[in-house]
Short mmCIF file of N, CA and C in Angstrom, two decimals:
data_model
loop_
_atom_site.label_atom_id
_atom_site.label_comp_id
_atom_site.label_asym_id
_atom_site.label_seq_id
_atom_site.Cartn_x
_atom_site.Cartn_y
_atom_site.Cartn_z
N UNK A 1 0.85 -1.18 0.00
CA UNK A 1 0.00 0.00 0.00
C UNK A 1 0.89 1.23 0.00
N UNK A 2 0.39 2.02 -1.35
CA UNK A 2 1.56 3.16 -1.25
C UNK A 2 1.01 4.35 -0.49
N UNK A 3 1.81 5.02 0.70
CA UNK A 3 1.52 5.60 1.77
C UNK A 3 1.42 7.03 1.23
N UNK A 4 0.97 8.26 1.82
CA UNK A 4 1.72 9.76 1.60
C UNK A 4 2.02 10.11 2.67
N UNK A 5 2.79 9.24 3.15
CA UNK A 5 3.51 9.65 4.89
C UNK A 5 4.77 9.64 4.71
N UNK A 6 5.55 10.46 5.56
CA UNK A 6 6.92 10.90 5.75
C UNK A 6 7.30 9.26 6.23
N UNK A 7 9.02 9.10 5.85
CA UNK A 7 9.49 7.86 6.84
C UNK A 7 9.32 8.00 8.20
N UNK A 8 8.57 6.93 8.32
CA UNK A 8 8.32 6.92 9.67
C UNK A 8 6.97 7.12 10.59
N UNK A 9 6.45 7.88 9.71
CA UNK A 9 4.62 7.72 10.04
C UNK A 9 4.04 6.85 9.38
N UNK A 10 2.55 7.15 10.51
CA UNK A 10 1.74 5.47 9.81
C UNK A 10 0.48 6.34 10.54
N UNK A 11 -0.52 5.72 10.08
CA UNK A 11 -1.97 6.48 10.57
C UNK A 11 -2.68 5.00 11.80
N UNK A 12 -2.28 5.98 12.89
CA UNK A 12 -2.70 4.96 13.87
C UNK A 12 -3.64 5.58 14.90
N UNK A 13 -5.17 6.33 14.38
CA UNK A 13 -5.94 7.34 15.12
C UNK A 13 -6.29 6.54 16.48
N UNK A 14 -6.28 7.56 17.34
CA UNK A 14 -7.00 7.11 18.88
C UNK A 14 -8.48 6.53 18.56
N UNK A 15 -9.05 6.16 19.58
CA UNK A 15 -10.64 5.61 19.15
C UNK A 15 -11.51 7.29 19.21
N UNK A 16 -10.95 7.83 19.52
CA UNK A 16 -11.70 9.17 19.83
C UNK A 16 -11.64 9.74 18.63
N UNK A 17 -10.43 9.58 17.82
CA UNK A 17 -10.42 10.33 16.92
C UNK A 17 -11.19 9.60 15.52
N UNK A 18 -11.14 8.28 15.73
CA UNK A 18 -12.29 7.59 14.86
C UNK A 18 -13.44 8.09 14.74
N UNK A 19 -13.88 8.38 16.14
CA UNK A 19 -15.17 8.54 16.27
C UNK A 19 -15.57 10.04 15.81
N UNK A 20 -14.83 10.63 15.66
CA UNK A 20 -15.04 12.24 15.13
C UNK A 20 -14.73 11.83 13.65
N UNK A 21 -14.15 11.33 13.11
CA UNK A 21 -13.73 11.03 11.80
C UNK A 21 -15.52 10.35 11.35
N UNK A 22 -16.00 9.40 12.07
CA UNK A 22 -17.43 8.66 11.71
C UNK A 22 -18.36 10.01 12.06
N UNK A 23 -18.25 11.09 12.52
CA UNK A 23 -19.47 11.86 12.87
C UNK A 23 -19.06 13.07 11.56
N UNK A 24 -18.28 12.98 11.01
CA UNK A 24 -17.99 13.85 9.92
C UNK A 24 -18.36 13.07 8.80
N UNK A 25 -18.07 11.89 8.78
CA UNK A 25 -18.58 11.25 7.54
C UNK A 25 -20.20 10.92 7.40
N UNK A 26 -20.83 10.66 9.07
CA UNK A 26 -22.55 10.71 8.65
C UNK A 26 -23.41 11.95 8.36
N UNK A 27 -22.35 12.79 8.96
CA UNK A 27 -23.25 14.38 8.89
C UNK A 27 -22.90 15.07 7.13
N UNK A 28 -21.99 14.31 7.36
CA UNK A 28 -21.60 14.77 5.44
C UNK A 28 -21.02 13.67 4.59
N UNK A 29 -22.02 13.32 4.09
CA UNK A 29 -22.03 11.80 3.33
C UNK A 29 -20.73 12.04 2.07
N UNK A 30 -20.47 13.44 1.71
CA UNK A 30 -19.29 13.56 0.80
C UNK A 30 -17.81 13.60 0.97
N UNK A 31 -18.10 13.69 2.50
CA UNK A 31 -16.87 13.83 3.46
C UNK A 31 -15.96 11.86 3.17
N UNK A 32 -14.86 12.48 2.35
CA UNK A 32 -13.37 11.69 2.14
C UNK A 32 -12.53 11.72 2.94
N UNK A 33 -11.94 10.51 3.48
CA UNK A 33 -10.29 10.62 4.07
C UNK A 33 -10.03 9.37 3.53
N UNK A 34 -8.58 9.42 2.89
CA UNK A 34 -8.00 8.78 1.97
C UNK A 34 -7.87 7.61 3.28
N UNK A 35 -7.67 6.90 4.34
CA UNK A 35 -6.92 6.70 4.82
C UNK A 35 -8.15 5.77 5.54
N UNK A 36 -9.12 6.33 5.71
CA UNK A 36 -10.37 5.35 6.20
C UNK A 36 -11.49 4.86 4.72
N UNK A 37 -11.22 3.79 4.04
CA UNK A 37 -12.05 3.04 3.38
C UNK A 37 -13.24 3.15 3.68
N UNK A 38 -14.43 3.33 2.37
CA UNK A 38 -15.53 3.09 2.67
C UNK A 38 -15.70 1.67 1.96
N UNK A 39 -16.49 0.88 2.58
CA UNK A 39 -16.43 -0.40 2.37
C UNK A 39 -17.65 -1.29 2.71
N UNK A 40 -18.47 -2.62 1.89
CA UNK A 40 -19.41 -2.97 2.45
C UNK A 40 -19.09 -3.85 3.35
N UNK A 41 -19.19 -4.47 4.35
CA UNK A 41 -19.15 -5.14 5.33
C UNK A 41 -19.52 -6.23 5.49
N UNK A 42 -20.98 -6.05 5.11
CA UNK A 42 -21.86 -7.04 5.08
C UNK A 42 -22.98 -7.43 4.27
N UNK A 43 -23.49 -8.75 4.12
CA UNK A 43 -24.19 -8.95 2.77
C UNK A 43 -23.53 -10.33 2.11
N UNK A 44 -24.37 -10.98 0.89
CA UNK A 44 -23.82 -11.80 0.39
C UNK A 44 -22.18 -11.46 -0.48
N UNK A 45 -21.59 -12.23 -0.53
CA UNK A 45 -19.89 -11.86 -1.05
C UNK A 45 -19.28 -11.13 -0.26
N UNK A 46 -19.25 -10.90 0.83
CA UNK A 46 -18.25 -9.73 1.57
C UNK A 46 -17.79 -10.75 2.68
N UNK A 47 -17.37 -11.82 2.51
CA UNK A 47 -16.19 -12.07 3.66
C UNK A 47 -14.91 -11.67 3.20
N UNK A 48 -14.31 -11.25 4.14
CA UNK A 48 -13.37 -10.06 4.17
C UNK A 48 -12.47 -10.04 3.07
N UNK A 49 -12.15 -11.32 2.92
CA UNK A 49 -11.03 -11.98 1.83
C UNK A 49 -11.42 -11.16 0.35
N UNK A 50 -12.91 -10.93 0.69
CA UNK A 50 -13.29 -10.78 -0.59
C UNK A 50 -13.22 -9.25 -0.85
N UNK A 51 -13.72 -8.78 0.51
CA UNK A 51 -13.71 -7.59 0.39
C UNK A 51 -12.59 -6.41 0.42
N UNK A 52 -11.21 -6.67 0.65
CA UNK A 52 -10.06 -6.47 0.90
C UNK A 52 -8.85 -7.07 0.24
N UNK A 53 -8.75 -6.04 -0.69
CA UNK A 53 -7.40 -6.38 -1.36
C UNK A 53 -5.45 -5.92 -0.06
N UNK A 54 -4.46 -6.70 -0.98
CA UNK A 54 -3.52 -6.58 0.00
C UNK A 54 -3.30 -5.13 -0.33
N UNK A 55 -3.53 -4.23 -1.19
CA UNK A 55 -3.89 -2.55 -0.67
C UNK A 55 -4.48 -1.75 -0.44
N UNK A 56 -5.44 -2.30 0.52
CA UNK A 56 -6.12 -1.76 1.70
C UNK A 56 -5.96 -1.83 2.37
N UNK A 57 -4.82 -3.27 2.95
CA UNK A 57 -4.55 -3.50 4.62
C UNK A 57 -2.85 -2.89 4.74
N UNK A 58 -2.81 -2.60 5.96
CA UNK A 58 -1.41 -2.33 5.91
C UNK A 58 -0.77 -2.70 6.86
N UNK A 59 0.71 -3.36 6.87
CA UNK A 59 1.30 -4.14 7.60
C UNK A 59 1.88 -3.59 9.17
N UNK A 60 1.21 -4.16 10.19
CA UNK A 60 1.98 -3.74 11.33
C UNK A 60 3.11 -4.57 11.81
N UNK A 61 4.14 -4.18 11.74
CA UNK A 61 5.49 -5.06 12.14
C UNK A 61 5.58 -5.07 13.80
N UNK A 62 4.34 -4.06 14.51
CA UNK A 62 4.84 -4.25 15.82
C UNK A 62 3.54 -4.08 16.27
N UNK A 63 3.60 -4.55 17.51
CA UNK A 63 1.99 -4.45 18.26
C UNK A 63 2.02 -2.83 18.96
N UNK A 64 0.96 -3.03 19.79
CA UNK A 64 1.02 -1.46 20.72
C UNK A 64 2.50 -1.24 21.61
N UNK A 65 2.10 -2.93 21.60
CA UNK A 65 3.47 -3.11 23.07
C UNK A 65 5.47 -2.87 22.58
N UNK A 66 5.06 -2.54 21.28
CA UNK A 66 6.34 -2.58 20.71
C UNK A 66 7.53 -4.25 20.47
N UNK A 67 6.65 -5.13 20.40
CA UNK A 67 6.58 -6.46 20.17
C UNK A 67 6.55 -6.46 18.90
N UNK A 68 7.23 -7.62 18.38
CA UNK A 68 7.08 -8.15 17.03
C UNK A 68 5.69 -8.77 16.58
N UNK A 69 5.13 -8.09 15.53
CA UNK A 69 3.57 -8.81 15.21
C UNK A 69 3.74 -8.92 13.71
N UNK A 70 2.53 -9.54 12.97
CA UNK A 70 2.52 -9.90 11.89
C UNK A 70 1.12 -9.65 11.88
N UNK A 71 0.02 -8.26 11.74
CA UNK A 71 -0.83 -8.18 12.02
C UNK A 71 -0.97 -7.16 10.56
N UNK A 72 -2.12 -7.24 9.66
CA UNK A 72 -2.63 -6.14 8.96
C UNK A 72 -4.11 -5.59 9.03
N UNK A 73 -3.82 -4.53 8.89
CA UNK A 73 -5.50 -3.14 9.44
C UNK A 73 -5.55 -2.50 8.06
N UNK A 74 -7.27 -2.33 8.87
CA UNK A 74 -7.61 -1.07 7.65
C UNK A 74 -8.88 -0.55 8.18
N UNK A 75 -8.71 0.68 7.83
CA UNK A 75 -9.77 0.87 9.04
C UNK A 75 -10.70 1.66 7.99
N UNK A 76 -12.28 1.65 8.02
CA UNK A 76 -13.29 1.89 7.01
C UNK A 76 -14.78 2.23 7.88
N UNK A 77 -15.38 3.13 7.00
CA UNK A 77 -16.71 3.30 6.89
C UNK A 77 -17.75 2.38 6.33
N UNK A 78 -18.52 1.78 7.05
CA UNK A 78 -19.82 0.73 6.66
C UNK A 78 -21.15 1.46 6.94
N UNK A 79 -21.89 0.80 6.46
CA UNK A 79 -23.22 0.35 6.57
C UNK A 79 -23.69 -0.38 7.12
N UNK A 80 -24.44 -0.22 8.35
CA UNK A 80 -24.66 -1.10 9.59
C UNK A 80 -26.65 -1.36 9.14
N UNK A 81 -26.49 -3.37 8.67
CA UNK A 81 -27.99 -3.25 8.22
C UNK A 81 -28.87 -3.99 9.35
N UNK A 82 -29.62 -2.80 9.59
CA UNK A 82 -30.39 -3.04 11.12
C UNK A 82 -31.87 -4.14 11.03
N UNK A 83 -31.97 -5.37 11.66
CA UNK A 83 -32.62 -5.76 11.50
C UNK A 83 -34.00 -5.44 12.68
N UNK A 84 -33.87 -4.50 13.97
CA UNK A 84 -34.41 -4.39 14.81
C UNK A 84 -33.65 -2.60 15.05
N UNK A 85 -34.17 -2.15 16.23
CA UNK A 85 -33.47 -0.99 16.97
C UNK A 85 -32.26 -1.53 17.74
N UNK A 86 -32.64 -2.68 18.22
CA UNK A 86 -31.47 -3.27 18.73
C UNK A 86 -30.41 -4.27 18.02
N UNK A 87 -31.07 -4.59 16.99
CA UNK A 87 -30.42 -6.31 16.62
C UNK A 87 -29.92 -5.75 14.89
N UNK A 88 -28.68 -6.02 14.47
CA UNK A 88 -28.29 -5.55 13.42
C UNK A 88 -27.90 -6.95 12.62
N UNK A 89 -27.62 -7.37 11.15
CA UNK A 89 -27.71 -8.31 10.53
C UNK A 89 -26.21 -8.58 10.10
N UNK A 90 -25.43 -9.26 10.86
CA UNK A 90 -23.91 -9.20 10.52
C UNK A 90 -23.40 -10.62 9.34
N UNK A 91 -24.08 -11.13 8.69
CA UNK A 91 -23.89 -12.18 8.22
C UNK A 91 -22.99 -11.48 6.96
N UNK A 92 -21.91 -11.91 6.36
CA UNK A 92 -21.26 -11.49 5.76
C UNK A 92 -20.66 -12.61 4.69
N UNK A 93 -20.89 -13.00 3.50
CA UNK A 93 -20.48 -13.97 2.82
C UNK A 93 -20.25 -15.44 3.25
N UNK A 94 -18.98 -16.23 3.30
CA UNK A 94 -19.52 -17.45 3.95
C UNK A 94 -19.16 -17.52 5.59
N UNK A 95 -19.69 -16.21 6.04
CA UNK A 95 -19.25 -16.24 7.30
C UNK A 95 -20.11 -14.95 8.05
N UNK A 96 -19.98 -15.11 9.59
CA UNK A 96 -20.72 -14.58 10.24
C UNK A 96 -19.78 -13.20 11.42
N UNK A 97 -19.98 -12.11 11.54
CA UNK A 97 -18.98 -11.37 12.15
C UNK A 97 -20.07 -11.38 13.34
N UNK A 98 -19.56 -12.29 14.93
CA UNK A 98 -20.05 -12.47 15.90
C UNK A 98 -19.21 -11.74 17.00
N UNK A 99 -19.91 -11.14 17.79
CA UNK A 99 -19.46 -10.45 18.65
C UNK A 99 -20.01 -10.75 20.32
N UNK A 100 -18.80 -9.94 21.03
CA UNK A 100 -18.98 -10.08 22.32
C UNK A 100 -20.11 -9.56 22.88
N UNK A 101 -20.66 -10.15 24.08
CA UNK A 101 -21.83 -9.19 24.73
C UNK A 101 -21.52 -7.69 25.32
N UNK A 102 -20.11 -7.82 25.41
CA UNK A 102 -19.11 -6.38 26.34
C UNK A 102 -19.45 -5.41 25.35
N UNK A 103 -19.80 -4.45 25.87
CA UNK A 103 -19.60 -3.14 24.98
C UNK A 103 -18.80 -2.12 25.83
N UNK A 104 -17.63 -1.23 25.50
CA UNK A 104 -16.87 -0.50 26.10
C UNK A 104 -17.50 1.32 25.16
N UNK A 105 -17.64 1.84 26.20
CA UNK A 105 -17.75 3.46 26.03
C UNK A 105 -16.47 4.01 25.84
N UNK A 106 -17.01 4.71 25.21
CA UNK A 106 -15.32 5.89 24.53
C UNK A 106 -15.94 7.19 25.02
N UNK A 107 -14.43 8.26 26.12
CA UNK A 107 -15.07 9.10 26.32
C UNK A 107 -13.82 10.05 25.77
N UNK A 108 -14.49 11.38 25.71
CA UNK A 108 -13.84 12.54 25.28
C UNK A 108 -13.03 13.14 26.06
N UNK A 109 -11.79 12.79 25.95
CA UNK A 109 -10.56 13.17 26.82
C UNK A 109 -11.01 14.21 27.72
N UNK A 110 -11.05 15.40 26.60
CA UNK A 110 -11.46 16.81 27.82
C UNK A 110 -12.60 17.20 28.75
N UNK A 111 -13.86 16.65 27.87
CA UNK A 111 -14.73 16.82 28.63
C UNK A 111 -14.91 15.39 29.72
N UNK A 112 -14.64 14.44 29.16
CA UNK A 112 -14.81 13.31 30.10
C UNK A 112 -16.46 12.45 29.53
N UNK A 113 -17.53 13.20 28.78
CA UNK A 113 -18.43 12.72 28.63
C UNK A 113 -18.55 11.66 27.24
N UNK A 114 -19.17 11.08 27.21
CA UNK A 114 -18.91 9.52 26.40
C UNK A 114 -19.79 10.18 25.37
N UNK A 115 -18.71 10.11 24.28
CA UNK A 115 -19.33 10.15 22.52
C UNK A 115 -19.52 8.86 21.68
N UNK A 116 -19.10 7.66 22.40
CA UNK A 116 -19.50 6.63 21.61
C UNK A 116 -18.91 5.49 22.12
N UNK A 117 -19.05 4.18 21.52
CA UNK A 117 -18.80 2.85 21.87
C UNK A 117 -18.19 1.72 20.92
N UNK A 118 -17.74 0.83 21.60
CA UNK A 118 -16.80 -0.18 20.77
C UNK A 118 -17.46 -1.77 21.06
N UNK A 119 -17.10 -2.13 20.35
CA UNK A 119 -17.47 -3.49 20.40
C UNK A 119 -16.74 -4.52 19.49
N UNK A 120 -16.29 -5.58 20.26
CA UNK A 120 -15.39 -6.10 18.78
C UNK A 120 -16.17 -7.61 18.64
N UNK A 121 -15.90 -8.09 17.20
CA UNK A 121 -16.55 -9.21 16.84
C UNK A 121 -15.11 -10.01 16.04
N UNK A 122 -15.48 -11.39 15.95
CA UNK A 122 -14.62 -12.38 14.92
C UNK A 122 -15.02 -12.53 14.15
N UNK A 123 -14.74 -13.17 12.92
CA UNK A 123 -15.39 -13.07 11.92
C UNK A 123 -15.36 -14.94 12.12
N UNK A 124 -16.96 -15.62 12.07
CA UNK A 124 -16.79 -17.18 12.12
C UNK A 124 -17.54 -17.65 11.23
N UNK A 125 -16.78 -18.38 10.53
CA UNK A 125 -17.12 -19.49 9.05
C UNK A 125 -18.55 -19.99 9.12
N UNK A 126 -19.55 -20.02 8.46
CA UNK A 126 -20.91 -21.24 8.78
C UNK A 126 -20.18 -22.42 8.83
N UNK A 127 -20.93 -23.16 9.56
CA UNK A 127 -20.72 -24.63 9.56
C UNK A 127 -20.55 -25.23 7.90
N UNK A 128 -19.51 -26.16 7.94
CA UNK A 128 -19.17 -26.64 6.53
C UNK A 128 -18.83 -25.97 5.86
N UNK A 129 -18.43 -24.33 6.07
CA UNK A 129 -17.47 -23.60 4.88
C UNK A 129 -16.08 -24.29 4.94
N UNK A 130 -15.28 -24.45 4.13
CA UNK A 130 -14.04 -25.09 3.68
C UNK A 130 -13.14 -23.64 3.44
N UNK A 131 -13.29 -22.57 3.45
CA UNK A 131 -12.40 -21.08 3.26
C UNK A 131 -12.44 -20.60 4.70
N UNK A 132 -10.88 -20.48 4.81
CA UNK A 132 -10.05 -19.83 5.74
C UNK A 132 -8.74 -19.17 5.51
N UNK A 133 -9.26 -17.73 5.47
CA UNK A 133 -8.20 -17.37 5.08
C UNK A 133 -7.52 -16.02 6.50
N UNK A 134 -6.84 -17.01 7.55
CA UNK A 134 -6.63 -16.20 8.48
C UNK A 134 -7.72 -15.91 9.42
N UNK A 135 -6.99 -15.17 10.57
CA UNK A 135 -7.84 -14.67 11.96
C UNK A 135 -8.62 -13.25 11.85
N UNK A 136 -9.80 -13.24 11.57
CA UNK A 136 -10.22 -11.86 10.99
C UNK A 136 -10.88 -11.09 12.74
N UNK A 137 -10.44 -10.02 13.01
CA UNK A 137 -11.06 -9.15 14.18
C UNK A 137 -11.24 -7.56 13.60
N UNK A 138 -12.69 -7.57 14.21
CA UNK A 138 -12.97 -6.04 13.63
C UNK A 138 -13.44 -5.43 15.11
N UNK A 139 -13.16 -3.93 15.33
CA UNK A 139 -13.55 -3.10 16.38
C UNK A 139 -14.79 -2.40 15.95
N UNK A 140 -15.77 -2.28 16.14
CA UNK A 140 -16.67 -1.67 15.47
C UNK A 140 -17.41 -0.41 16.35
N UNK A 141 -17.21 0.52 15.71
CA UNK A 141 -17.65 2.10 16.30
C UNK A 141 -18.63 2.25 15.99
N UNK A 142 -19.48 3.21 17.28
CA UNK A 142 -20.46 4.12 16.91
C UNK A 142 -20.88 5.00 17.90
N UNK A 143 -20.96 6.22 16.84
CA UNK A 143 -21.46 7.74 17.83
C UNK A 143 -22.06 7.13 18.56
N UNK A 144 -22.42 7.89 19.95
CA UNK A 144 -23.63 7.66 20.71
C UNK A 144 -24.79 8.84 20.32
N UNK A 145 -25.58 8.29 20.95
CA UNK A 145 -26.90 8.91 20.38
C UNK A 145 -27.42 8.91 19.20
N UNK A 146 -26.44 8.21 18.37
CA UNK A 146 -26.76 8.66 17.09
C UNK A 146 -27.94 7.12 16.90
N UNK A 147 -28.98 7.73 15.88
CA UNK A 147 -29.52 6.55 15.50
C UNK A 147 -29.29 6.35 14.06
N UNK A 148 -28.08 6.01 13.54
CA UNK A 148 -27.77 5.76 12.21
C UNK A 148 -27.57 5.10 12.04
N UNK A 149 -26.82 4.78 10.70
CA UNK A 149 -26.61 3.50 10.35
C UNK A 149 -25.30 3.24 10.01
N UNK A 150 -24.45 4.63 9.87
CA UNK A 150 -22.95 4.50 9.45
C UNK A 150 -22.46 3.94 10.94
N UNK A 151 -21.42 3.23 10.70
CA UNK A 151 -20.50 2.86 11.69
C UNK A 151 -18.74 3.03 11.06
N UNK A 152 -18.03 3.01 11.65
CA UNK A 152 -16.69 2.87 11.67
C UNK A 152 -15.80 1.18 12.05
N UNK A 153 -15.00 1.15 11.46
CA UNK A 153 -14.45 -0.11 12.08
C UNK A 153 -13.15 -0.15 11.62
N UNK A 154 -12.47 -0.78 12.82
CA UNK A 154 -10.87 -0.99 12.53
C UNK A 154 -10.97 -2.50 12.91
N UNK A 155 -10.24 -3.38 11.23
CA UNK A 155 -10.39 -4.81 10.96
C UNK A 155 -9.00 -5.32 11.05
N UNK A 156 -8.70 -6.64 11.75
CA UNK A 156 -7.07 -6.70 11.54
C UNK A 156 -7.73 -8.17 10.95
N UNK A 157 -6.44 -8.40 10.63
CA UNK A 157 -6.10 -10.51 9.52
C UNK A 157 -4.68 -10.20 10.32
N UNK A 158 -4.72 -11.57 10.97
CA UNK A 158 -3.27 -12.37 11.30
C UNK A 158 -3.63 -13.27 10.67
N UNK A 159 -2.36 -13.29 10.02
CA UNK A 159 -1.94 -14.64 8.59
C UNK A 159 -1.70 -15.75 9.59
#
């Protein structure tokens, strides 16, 4: 993936700053950043493999911890398709992006008050799919309050 970063940078936004990045992109549907993919998620044909070429993801050689990893991200704008107010439809090609019951709040450094939430899911094969391609984990954002449908997500593949 060819970068427009100086040696030595890499785009590694806080969750806070995701989340302002997702409230600029629902309030202005024309609103671009080269750097966050808009992307479908979910639906027939979109397991990830499919949906993600190797330049969209980009290689992390080190974890947070400054450890050796072999981890690639990409972090994108979806379409979250709601089957309820509560219950959203994550089935995604031959596979299902299942998530934890935990949901973690994200709050706004300065003020301290919570603009939104995280939640992460795996991405797991139906029974009898034969395609595996790697460990798929996505973080999946969203404003609070908002009742929309855009979400944010940062997806990693360990090979």
């Amino acid at each position: 993936m060819v970068e427009d970063y100086a040696i030595g940078c890499r785009f590694r936004p806080s969750e806070e700053e995701l989340l302002y990045l997702l409230r600029d992109k629902v309030t202005n549907p024309r609103f671009q950043y080269d750097q966050v993919k808009e992307k479908k998620l979910y639906g027939e044909g979109a397991s990830p493999w499919n949906v993600f070429s190797d330049d969209d993801l980009q290689r992390e050689l080190f974890d947070d911890n400054g450890s050796n990893g072999n981890k690639r991200m990409v972090y994108v704008f979806t379409e979250l398709n709601k089957l309820s107010a509560k219950k959203a439809a994550r089935t995604a090609g031959s596979g299902t992006w299942d998530g934890e019951a935990k949901i973690t709040t994200i709050q706004d450094m300065i003020t301290g008050e919570q603009i939104g939430k995280r939640k992460m899911l795996s991405y797991v094969l139906h029974s009898g799919s034969e395609v595996k391609k790697g460990r798929w984990i996505m973080h999946e954002y969203a404003f609070a309050g908002a009742c929309l449908n855009g979400i944010g997500s940062s997806i990693h593949n360990t090979d």
